[in-house]
Coordinates of C-alpha atoms and ligand atoms in Angstrom, one line a residue:
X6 CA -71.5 43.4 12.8
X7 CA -74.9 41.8 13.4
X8 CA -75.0 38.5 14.5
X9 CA -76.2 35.6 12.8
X10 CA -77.5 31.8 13.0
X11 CA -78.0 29.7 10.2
X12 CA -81.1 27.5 9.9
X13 CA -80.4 24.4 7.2
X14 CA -83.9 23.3 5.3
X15 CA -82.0 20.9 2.7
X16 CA -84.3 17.9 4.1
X17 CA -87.4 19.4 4.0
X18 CA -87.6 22.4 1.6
X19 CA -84.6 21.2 -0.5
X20 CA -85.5 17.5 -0.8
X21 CA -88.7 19.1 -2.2
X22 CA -86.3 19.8 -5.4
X23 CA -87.3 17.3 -8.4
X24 CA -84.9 14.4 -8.4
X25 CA -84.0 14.2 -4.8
X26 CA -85.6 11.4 -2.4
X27 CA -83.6 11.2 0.5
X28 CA -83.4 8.0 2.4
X29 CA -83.6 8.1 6.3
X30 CA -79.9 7.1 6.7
X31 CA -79.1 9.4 3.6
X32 CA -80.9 12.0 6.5
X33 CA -79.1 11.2 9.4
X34 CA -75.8 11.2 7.3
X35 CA -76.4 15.3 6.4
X36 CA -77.7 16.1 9.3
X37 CA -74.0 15.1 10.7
X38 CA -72.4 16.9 8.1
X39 CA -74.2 19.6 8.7
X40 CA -73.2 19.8 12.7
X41 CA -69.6 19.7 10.9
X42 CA -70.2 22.6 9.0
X43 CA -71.5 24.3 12.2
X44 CA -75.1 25.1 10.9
X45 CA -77.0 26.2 14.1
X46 CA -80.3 24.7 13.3
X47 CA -81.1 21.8 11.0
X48 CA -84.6 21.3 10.0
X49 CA -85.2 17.5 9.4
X50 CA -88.5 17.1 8.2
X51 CA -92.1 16.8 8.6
X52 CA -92.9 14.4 11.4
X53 CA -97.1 14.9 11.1
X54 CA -96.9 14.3 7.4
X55 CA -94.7 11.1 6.0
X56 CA -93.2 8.5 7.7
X57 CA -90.2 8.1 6.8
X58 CA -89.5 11.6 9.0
X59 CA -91.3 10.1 11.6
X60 CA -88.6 7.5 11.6
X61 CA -85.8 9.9 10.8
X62 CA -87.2 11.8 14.5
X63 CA -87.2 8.4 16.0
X64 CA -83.2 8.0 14.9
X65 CA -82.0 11.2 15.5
X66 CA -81.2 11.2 18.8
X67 CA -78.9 8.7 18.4
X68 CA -76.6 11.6 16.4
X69 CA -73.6 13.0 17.4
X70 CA -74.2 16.5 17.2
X71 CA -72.2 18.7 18.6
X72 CA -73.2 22.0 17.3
X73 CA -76.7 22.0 15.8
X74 CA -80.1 21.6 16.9
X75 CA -82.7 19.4 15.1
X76 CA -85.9 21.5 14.4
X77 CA -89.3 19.5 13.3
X78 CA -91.4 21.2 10.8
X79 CA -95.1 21.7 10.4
X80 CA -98.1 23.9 9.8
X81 CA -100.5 25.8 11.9
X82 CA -103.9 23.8 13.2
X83 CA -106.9 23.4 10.7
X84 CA -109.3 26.0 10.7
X85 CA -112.2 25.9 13.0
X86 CA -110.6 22.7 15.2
X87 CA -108.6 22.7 18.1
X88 CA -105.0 22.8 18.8
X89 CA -105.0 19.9 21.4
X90 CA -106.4 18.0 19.1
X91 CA -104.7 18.5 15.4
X92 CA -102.5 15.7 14.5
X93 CA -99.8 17.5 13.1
X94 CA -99.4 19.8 16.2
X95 CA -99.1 16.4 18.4
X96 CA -96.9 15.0 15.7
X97 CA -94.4 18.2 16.2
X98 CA -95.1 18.0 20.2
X99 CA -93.8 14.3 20.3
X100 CA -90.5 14.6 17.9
X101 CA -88.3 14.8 20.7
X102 CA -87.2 18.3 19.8
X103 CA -87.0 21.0 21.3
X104 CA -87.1 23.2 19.0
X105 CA -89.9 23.3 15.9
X106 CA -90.9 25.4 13.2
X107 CA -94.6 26.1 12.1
X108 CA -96.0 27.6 8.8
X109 CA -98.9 29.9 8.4
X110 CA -100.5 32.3 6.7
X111 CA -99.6 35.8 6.5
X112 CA -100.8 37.4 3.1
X113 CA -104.6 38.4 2.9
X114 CA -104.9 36.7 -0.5
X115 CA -103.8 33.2 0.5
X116 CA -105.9 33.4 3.8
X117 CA -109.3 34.3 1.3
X118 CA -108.2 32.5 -1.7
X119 CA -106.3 29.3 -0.3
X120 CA -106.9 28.7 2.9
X121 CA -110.7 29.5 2.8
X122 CA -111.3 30.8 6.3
X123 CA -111.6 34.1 7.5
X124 CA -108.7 36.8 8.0
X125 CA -109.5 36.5 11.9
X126 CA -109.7 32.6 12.0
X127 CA -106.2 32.2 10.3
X128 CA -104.7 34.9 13.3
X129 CA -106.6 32.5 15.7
X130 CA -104.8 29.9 13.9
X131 CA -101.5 31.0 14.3
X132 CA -102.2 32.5 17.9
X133 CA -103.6 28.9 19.0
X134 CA -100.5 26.6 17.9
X135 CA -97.7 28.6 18.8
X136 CA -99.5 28.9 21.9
X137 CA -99.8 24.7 22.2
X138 CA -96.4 24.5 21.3
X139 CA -94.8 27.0 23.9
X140 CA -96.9 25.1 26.9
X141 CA -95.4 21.8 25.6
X142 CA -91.8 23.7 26.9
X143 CA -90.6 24.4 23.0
X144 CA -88.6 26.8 21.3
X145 CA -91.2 27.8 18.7
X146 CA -90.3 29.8 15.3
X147 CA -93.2 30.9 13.5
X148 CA -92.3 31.1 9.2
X149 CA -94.4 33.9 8.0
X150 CA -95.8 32.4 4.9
X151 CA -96.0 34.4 1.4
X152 CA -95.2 37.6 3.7
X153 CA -93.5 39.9 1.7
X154 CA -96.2 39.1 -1.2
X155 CA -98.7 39.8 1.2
X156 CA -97.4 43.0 2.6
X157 CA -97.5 44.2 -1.1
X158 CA -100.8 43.9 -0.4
X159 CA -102.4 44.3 2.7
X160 CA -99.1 45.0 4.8
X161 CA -101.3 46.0 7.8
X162 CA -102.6 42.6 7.6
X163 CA -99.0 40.8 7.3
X164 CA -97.6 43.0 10.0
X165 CA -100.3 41.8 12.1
X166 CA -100.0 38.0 11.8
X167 CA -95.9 38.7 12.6
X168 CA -97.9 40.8 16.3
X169 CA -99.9 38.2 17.0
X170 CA -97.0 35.4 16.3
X171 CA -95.0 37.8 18.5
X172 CA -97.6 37.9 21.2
X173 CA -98.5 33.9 21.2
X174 CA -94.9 33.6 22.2
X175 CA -92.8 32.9 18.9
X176 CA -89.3 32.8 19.7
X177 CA -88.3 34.3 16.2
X178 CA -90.3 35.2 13.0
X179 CA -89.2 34.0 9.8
X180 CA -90.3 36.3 6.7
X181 CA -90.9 34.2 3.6
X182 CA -90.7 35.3 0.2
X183 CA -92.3 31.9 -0.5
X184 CA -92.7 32.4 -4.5
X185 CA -89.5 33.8 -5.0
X186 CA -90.7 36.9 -6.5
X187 CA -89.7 39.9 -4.5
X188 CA -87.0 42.6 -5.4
X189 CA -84.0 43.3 -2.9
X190 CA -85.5 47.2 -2.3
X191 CA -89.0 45.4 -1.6
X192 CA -86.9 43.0 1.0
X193 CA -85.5 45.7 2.5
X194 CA -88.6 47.9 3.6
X195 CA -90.8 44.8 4.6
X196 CA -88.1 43.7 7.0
X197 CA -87.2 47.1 8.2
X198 CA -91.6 48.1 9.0
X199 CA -91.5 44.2 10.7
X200 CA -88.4 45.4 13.0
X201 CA -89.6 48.7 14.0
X202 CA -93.0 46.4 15.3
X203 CA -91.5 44.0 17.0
X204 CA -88.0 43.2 19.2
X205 CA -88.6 39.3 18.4
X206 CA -86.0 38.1 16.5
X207 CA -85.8 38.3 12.5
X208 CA -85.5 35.8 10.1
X209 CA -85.9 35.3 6.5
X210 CA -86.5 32.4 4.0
X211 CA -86.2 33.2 0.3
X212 CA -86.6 31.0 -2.8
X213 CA -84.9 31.8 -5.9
X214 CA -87.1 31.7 -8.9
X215 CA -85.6 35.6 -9.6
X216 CA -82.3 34.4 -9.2
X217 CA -82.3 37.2 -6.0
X218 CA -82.5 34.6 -3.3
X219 CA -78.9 34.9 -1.8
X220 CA -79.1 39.1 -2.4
X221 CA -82.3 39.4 -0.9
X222 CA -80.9 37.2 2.4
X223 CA -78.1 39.7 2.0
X224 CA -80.3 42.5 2.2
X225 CA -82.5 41.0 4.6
X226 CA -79.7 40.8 7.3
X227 CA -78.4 44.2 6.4
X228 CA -82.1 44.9 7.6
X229 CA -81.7 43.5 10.9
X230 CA -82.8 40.1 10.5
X231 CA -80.6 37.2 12.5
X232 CA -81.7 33.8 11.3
X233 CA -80.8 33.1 7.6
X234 CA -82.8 30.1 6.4
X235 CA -81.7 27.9 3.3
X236 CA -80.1 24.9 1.8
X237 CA -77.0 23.3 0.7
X238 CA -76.2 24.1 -3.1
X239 CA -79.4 25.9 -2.9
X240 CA -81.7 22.7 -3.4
X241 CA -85.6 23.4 -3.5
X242 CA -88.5 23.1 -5.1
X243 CA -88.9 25.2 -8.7
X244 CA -85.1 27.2 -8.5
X245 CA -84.3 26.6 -4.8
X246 CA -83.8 28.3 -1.9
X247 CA -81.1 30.2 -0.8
X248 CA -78.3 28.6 -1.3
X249 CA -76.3 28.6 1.9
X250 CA -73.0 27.7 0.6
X251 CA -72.7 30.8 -0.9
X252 CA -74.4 33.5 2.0
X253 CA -72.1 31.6 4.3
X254 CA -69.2 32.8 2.4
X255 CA -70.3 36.2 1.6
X256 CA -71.4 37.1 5.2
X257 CA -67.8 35.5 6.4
X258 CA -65.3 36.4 4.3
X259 CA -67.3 40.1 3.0
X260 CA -69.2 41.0 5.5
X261 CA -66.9 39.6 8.6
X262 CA -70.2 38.2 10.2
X263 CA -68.5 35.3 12.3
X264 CA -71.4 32.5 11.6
X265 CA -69.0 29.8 11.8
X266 CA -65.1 29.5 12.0
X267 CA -62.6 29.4 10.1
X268 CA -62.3 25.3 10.3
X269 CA -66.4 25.1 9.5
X270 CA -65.8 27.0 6.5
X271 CA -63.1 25.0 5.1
X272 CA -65.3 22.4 5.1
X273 CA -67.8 24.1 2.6
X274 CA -67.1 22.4 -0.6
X275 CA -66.1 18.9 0.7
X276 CA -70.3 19.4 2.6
X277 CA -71.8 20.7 -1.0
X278 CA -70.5 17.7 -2.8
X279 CA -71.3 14.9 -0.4
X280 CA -74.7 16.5 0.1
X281 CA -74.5 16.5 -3.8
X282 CA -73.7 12.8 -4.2
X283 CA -76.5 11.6 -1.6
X284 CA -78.9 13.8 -3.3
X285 CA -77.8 11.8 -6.8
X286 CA -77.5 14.8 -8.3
X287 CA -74.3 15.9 -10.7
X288 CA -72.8 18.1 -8.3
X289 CA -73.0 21.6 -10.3
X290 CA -69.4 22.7 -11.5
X291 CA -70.2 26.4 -12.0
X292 CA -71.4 27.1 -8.2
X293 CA -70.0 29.9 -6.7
X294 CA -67.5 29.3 -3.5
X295 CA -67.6 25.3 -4.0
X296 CA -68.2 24.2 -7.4
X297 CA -65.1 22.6 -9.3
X298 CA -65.1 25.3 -11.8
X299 CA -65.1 28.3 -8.8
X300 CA -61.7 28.6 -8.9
X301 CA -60.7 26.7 -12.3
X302 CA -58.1 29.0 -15.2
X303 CA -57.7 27.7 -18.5
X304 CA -56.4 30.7 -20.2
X305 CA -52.5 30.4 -20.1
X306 CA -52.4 34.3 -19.3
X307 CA -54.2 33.4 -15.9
X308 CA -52.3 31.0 -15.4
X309 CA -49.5 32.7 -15.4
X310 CA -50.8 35.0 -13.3
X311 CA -51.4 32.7 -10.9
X312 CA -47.7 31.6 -10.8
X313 CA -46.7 34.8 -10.1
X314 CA -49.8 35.9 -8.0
X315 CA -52.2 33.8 -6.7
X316 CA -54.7 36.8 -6.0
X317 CA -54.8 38.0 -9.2
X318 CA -57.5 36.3 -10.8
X319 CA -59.5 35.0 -7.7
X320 CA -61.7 37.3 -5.8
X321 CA -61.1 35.2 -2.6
X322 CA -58.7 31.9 -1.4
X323 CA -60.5 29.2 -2.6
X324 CA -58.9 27.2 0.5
X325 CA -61.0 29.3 2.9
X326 CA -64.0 27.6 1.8
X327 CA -62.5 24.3 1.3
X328 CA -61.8 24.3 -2.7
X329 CA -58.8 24.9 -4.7
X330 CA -57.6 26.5 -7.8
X331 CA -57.9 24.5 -10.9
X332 CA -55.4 24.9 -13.6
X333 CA -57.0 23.2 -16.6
X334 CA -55.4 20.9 -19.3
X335 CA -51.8 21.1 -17.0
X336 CA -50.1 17.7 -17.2
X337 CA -48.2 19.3 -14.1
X338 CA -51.0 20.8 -11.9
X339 CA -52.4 16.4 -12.2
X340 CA -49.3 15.3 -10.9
X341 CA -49.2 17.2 -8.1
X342 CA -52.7 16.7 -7.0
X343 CA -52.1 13.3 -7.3
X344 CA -48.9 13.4 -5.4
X345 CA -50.8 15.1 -2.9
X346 CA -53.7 12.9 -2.5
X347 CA -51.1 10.4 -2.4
X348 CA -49.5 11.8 0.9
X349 CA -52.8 12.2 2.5
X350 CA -53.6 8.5 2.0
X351 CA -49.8 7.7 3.6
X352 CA -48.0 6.7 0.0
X353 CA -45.1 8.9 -0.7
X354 CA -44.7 9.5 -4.6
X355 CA -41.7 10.8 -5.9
X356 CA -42.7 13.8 -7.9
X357 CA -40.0 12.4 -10.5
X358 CA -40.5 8.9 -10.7
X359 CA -42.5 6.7 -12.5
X360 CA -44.9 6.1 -10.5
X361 CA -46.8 9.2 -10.1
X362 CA -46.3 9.9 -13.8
X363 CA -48.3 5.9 -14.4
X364 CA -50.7 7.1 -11.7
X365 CA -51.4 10.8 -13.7
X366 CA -52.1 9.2 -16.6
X367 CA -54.3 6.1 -15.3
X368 CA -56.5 8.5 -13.6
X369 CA -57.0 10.7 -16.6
X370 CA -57.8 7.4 -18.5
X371 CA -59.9 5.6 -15.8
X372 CA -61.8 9.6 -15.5
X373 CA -62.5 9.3 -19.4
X374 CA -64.2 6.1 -18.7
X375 CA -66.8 7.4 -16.4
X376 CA -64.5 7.2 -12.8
X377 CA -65.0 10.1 -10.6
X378 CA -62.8 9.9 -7.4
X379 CA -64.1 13.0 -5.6
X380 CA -66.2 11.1 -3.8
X381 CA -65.0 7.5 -3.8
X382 CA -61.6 7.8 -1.8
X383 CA -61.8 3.9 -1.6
X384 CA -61.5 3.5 -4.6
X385 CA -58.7 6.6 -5.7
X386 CA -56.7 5.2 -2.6
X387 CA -56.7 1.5 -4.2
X388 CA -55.6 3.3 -7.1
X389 CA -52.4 4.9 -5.6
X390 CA -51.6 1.5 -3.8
X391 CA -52.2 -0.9 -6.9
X392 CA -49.3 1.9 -8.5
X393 CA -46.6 0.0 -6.1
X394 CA -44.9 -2.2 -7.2
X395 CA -44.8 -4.7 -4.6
X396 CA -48.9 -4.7 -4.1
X397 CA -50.2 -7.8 -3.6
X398 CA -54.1 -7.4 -3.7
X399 CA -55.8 -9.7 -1.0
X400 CA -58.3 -11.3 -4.2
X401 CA -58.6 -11.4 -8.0
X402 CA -61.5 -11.6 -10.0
X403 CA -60.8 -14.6 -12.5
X404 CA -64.3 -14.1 -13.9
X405 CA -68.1 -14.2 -13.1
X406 CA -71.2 -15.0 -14.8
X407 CA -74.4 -13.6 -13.8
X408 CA -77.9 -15.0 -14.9
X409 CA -81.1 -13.3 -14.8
X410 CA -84.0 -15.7 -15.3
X411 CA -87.8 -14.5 -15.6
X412 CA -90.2 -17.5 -15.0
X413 CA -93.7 -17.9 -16.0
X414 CA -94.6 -19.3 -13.1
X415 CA -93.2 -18.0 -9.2
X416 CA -90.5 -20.4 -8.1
X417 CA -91.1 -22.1 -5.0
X418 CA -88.4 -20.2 -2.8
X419 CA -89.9 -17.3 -1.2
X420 CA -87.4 -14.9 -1.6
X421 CA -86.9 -15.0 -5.6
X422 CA -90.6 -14.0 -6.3
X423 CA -91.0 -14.3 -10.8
X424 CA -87.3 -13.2 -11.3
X425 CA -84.4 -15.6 -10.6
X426 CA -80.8 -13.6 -10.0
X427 CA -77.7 -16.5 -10.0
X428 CA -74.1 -15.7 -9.9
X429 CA -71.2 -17.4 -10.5
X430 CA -68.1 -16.1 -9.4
X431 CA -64.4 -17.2 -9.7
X432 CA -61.6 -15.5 -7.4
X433 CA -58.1 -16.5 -6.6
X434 CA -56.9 -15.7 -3.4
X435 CA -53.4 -16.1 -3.3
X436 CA -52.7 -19.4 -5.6
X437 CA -56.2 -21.0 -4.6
X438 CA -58.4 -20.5 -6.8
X439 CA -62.5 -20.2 -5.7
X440 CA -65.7 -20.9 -7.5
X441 CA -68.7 -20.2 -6.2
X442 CA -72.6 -19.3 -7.0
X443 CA -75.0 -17.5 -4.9
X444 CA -79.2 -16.7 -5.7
X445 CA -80.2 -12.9 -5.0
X446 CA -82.5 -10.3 -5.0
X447 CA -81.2 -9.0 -8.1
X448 CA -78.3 -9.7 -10.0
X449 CA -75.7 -7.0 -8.2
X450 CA -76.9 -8.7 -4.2
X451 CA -76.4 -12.1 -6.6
X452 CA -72.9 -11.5 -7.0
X453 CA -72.4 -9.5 -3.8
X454 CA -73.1 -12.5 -2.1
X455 CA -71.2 -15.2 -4.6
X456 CA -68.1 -13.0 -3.8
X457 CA -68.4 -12.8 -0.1
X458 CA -69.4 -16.8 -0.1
X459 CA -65.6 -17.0 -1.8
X460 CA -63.9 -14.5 0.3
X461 CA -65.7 -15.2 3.4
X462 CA -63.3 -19.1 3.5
X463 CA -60.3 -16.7 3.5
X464 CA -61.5 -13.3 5.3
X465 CA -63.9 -14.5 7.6
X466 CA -64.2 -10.8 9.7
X467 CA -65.3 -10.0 6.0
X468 CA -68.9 -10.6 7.1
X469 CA -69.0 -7.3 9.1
X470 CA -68.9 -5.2 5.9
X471 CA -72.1 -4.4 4.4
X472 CA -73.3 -2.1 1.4
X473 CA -75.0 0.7 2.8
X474 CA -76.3 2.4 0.1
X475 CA -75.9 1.6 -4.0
X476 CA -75.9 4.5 -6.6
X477 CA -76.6 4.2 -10.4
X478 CA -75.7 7.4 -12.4
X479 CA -76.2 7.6 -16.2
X480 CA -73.3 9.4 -17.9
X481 CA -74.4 10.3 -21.1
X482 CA -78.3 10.1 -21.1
X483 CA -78.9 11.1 -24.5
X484 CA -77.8 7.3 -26.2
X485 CA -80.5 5.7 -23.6
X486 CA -79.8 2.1 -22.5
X487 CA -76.2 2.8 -24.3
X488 CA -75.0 5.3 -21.8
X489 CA -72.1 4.7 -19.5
X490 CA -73.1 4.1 -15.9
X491 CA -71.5 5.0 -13.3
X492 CA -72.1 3.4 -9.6
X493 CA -71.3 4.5 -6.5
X494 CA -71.2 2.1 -3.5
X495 CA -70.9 2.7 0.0
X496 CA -69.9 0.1 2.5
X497 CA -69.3 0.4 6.1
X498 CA -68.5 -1.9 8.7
X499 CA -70.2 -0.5 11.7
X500 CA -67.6 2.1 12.3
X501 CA -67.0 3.6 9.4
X502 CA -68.3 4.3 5.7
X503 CA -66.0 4.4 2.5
X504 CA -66.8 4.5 -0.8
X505 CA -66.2 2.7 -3.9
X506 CA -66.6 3.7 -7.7
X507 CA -67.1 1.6 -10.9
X508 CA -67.8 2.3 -14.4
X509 CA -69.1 0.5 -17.6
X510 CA -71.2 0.9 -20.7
X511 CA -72.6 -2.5 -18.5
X512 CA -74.6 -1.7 -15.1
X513 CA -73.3 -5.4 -14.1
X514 CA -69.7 -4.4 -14.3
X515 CA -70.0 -1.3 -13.2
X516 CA -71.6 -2.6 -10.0
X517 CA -69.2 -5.4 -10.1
X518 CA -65.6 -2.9 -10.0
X519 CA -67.6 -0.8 -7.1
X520 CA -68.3 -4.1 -5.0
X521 CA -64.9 -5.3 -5.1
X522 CA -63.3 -1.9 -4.5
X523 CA -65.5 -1.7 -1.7
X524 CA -64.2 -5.4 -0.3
X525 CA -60.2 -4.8 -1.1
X526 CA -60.1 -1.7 0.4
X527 CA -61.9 -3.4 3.7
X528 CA -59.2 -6.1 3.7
X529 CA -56.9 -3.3 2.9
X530 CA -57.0 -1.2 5.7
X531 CA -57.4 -4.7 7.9
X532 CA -54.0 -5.3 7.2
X533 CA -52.4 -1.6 7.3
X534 CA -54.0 -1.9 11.0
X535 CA -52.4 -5.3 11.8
X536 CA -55.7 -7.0 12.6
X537 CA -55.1 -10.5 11.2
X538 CA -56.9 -11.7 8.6
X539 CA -56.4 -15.7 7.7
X540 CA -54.4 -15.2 4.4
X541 CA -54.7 -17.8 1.5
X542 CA -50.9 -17.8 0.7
X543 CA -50.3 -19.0 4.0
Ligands
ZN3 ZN1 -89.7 27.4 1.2

């Protein structure tokens, strides 16, 4: 079986998809999941051309990887300058990598047409800054741009730029089908008149727009190519790229190509839907391998089947890549995912008592409202413990005001600027009750803070938490400013990052339930640890 690496592009070529901005912490947090998954080679972005990627180099080595390798991206020098001297070259030189990636040109067309230099000059081009690059001490692969299109064309000429990439020292050449366009049979021959030229390693770098992207990666490594280039959920610009949650799956569990292990690939769906959630994006329920639907029966017949055989209506186990069968409108199949979920988070449910039953049903009605607990444990887990009987939650909200004020004229205070955000908050913490008002940035950090001013008396190791990262989703965008929202907040507390969920027709509210999940829960697992917290029934 040929062997394979996987090279992640989700934060470059997949943040490139419409929709998705990823923040530099939403950066660093992939690029760890990604070392979970045990992707060999995750590209992180474009240090000569944004800063934000400048700053996402800068943090990087301050991850915890233990599998992957951070690659920085960018392009061959200008035409007609120098390699010493081009800005991006020097940007990808000092990103404190040690591997990088460069793009150039290898169809005749976009050299004449695009590029505007001469067929020699571009060779120069690519000749010149892999060169640079290899002196710095790098690991340099070169991506072959528009090269099967071009080798439709003039393949001597696309042949030749993969020679001369070869020659300038390129550690592996990347064939791009950069507009998405090509055929699996045209895949094949490109790849096998590139291999026959060169013993440099393979690799290849589809896009989707003829829904072939994953079959002609297929193809491609069938070929002889090694490194298999793509994203998570098949993110990109247009229709994506290939989508590497499901070529890792096929080349596994198909194919037998050991890319990762067993334990990496369990973790498939749980790294498509947190990449999902950072990218805002509805995580897609139809995906092959990790969407909710993969695996979902709704016909009684298959469900049946199921009972008596779980292979006979699922072409693999969905547990292999993390997901699970989902038997729809089953009162019974709820239960005992809850009871499970339960037992994970260290509350044992009697399947027949009341409990769990309360719990089914609260979830279905809280999941009508706009709740999603997939990715908000936080929250699901204050669920299951608000279902005892003997909880005693650390605060209640008594009630809260929030005012939004827009001024003619800028307040005084520096921080308010023309809009004024007040909040009034009232909690009771055991049998004291607290009332207090804060001023903020906008009227969710207003009543962040007027709850943490009321807490804070009570909890004071409370003022370690902080919201990391705040998520508006609209439910139902067709009724407008009508719609449900749903917002997802995550906290962390230096150490770790949990996640809260809250849901309303009322972005305040919404915001509101997802704040003080995100608190409780804190004060929560404070306690279940021992670590004393000064109590207001005391
Ligand atoms: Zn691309």
């Amino acid at each position: 079986m040929p062997s394979v690496q996987l090279y992640d592009t989700t934060l470059r070529d997949g943040a490139q998809r419409e929709g998705i901005s990823f923040s530099v912490v939403d950066k660093l947090h992939i690029a760890q999941k990604l070392d979970e998954l045990g992707i060999h080679f995750i590209e992180g972005g474009w240090p000569g051309s944004n800063p934000k990627d400048v700053e996402f180099f800068k943090k990087a080595p301050g991850l915890a990887l233990t599998h992957s390798v951070l690659v920085a991206f960018g392009s061959t020098r200008r035409p007609k300058a120098k390699a010493e001297t081009d800005a991006n070259l020097r940007a990808l030189a000092g990103a404190g990598v040690k591997v990088v990636t460069i793009v150039g040109k290898s169809s005749e067309l976009q050299v004449t047409q695009v590029l505007e230099t001469t067929l020699d000059e571009n060779l120069n081009m690519i000749a010149d800054s892999i060169g640079y690059l290899r002196a710095k001490g790098l690991t340099v692969f070169f991506d072959a741009e528009h090269f099967f299109d071009g080798f439709k064309v003039n393949s001597d000429y696309a042949l030749r730029s993969l020679v001369v990439a070869a020659e300038a020292g390129a550690n592996c050449l990347i064939l791009c089908d950069t507009n998405g366009g090509a055929l699996p049979d045209e895949i094949t021959s490109a790849v096998e008149a590139a291999r026959k030229l060169t013993n440099v390693p393979l690799g290849i770098h589809a896009h989707n727009d003829s829904e072939l992207a994953v079959a002609n990666t297929l193809v491609a490594v069938n070929a002889g190519v090694s490194q298999i280039q793509g994203t998570i959920n098949g993110y990109g610009e247009r229709c994506g790229n290939t989508n590497l949650c499901s070529i890792i799956p096929v080349l596994k569990l198909k194919l037998g190509v050991e890319c990762v292990t067993d334990a990496q690939l369990a973790k498939l769906t749980e790294v498509a839907h947190y990449i999902s959630e950072l990218a805002n994006l509805i995580p897609d329920a139809s995906l092959p391998y990790v969407g909710s639907s993969a695996f979902s029966h709704k016909a009684g017949l298959h469900v049946s089947g199921l009972a008596r055989w779980a292979e006979s209506y699922q072409h693999i186990d969905p547990s292999r890549v993390g997901n699970q069968p989902k038997v729809l409108v089953s009162e019974l199949s709820g239960k005992g995912n809850i009871i499970y979920k339960a037992k994970e988070l260290g509350v044992d449910l009697p399947p027949s008592g009341k409990e769990a039953q309360k719990l089914v049903e609260q979830v279905k009605l809280l999941e009508s409202r706009g709740f999603q607990y997939d990715n908000a444990e936080a929250s699901f887990s204050l669920l299951v413990h608000r279902a005892k009987p003997d909880y005693q939650p650390p605060f209640e909200l008594v009630d809260f005001m929030v005012v939004v004020e827009k001024r003619r004229r800028p307040p005084t205070r520096k921080s308010t600027g023309e809009m004024l955000s007040e909040a009034i908050v009232k909690v009771k913490v055991g049998t004291e009750v607290m009332h207090t008002a804060a001023e903020g940035k906008g009227p969710v950090n207003a009543l962040d803070e007027a709850l943490r001013k009321a807490l804070l008396e009570f909890y004071p190791s409370l003022a370690q938490v902080r919201l990391v990262d705040y998520k508006v989703r609209i439910l139902e965008e067709s009724v407008g400013t009508e719609s449900q929202v749903r917002v997802l907040i995550e906290s962390s507390d230096g150490v770790e990052e949990w996640r809260t969920v809250g849901s309303s027709a009322n972005i305040i509210e919404a915001s509101w339930l997802a704040l003080a999940d995100g608190l409780e829960y804190w004060l929560l697992k404070q306690k279940a640890s021992n670590i004393p917290v000064k109590s207001g029934t005391e």
